[in-house]
């Protein structure tokens, strides 16, 4: 049974750092990628970052140079963990952050969300 677990987040002052983690486990389908999105009430969900199946990382323009994504993959166990290191945080980074785990045939599973609050 597929499980997606998020951890990290919290409250920090502007300029501070936080790290999020997303672990996908228990799957038997082909794993494709993990990506991060964030949502603020009144706004549309926004892509933040991710690593594709070819190992290429991508970032939204708003977080380039401040956020860094990395991944631990196990080749022998159905388990992948991706980390989102968020540095030089700004108040506008305040949002609920979700990871999305994609498998073949575009089957997506979402994490439970992690609140990030940045105060000025």
Short mmCIF file of C-alpha atoms in Angstrom, two decimals:
data_model
loop_
_atom_site.label_atom_id
_atom_site.label_comp_id
_atom_site.label_asym_id
_atom_site.label_seq_id
_atom_site.Cartn_x
_atom_site.Cartn_y
_atom_site.Cartn_z
CA UNK A 1 0.00 0.00 0.00
CA UNK A 2 1.40 3.37 -1.02
CA UNK A 3 2.23 5.73 1.79
CA UNK A 4 3.30 9.35 1.48
CA UNK A 5 4.55 11.04 4.62
CA UNK A 6 5.67 14.62 4.98
CA UNK A 7 7.68 16.14 7.79
CA UNK A 8 9.25 19.45 8.60
CA UNK A 9 7.94 22.96 8.25
CA UNK A 10 7.12 25.36 11.06
CA UNK A 11 7.55 29.04 11.80
CA UNK A 12 10.64 31.13 11.20
CA UNK A 13 11.63 34.75 10.82
CA UNK A 14 12.46 36.20 7.43
CA UNK A 15 15.92 35.13 6.34
CA UNK A 16 15.70 31.86 8.20
CA UNK A 17 15.70 28.29 6.92
CA UNK A 18 13.46 25.27 7.09
CA UNK A 19 13.57 21.81 5.58
CA UNK A 20 10.74 19.64 4.39
CA UNK A 21 10.88 15.92 3.73
CA UNK A 22 8.59 13.69 1.72
CA UNK A 23 8.84 9.91 1.86
CA UNK A 24 7.03 7.60 -0.52
CA UNK A 25 7.00 3.94 0.45
CA UNK A 26 5.17 0.69 0.03
CA UNK A 27 4.62 0.99 -3.70
CA UNK A 28 4.90 -1.72 -6.29
CA UNK A 29 4.23 0.44 -9.35
CA UNK A 30 6.93 2.26 -11.25
CA UNK A 31 7.95 5.37 -9.37
CA UNK A 32 8.37 8.44 -11.56
CA UNK A 33 9.05 11.56 -9.49
CA UNK A 34 8.36 13.70 -6.46
CA UNK A 35 7.54 17.38 -6.70
CA UNK A 36 6.55 20.16 -4.33
CA UNK A 37 3.64 22.56 -4.48
CA UNK A 38 2.39 25.25 -2.16
CA UNK A 39 -0.97 26.78 -1.57
CA UNK A 40 -2.04 30.00 0.06
CA UNK A 41 -5.74 30.74 0.66
CA UNK A 42 -7.13 32.83 -2.15
CA UNK A 43 -4.39 31.83 -4.57
CA UNK A 44 -3.94 28.95 -6.95
CA UNK A 45 -1.68 26.07 -6.05
CA UNK A 46 1.85 26.83 -7.21
CA UNK A 47 4.62 24.51 -8.34
CA UNK A 48 7.73 25.02 -6.21
CA UNK A 49 10.34 22.41 -7.09
CA UNK A 50 10.96 18.81 -8.01
CA UNK A 51 13.27 16.21 -9.45
CA UNK A 52 12.17 14.35 -12.57
CA UNK A 53 12.83 10.74 -13.49
CA UNK A 54 16.04 11.75 -15.25
CA UNK A 55 17.37 13.34 -12.07
CA UNK A 56 16.92 16.90 -13.26
CA UNK A 57 15.78 19.40 -10.68
CA UNK A 58 13.54 22.33 -11.44
CA UNK A 59 12.43 25.36 -9.47
CA UNK A 60 9.85 28.08 -9.66
CA UNK A 61 11.41 31.44 -10.46
CA UNK A 62 10.27 32.76 -7.10
CA UNK A 63 12.45 30.28 -5.19
CA UNK A 64 15.48 29.85 -7.48
CA UNK A 65 18.73 30.41 -5.65
CA UNK A 66 17.04 30.04 -2.25
CA UNK A 67 15.53 26.54 -2.28
CA UNK A 68 17.37 23.31 -2.99
CA UNK A 69 15.85 19.89 -3.61
CA UNK A 70 17.61 16.57 -3.09
CA UNK A 71 16.56 12.96 -3.08
CA UNK A 72 17.50 9.65 -1.48
CA UNK A 73 16.44 6.70 -3.59
CA UNK A 74 16.66 3.08 -2.67
CA UNK A 75 17.14 0.77 -5.62
CA UNK A 76 16.24 -2.34 -3.70
CA UNK A 77 13.34 -1.18 -1.58
CA UNK A 78 10.26 0.67 -2.71
CA UNK A 79 11.11 3.86 -0.94
CA UNK A 80 12.09 7.37 -1.98
CA UNK A 81 12.65 10.43 0.15
CA UNK A 82 12.95 13.94 -1.21
CA UNK A 83 14.08 16.95 0.78
CA UNK A 84 13.28 20.58 0.14
CA UNK A 85 15.79 22.85 1.82
CA UNK A 86 14.38 26.35 2.04
CA UNK A 87 16.84 29.14 2.77
CA UNK A 88 16.54 32.92 2.95
CA UNK A 89 12.84 32.54 3.53
CA UNK A 90 10.55 35.47 2.85
CA UNK A 91 7.08 36.26 4.22
CA UNK A 92 5.67 35.54 0.77
CA UNK A 93 6.89 31.94 1.13
CA UNK A 94 4.26 31.44 3.81
CA UNK A 95 1.96 28.65 2.60
CA UNK A 96 0.93 25.07 3.05
CA UNK A 97 3.46 22.93 1.23
CA UNK A 98 2.50 19.60 -0.32
CA UNK A 99 4.57 16.95 -1.99
CA UNK A 100 3.18 15.01 -4.90
CA UNK A 101 4.43 11.53 -5.72
CA UNK A 102 3.85 10.45 -9.29
CA UNK A 103 3.85 6.88 -10.56
CA UNK A 104 3.39 5.49 -14.05
CA UNK A 105 0.17 6.33 -15.87
CA UNK A 106 0.17 9.64 -14.00
CA UNK A 107 -1.07 8.12 -10.79
CA UNK A 108 -0.48 10.81 -8.17
CA UNK A 109 -0.42 10.62 -4.41
CA UNK A 110 -0.24 13.71 -2.22
CA UNK A 111 1.33 14.25 1.16
CA UNK A 112 -0.69 15.57 4.06
CA UNK A 113 0.80 19.06 3.87
CA UNK A 114 3.27 21.04 5.96
CA UNK A 115 2.63 24.58 7.11
CA UNK A 116 5.45 27.05 6.58
CA UNK A 117 5.05 30.46 8.19
CA UNK A 118 7.61 33.21 7.69
CA UNK A 119 7.28 36.37 9.76
CA UNK A 120 8.81 39.70 8.84
#
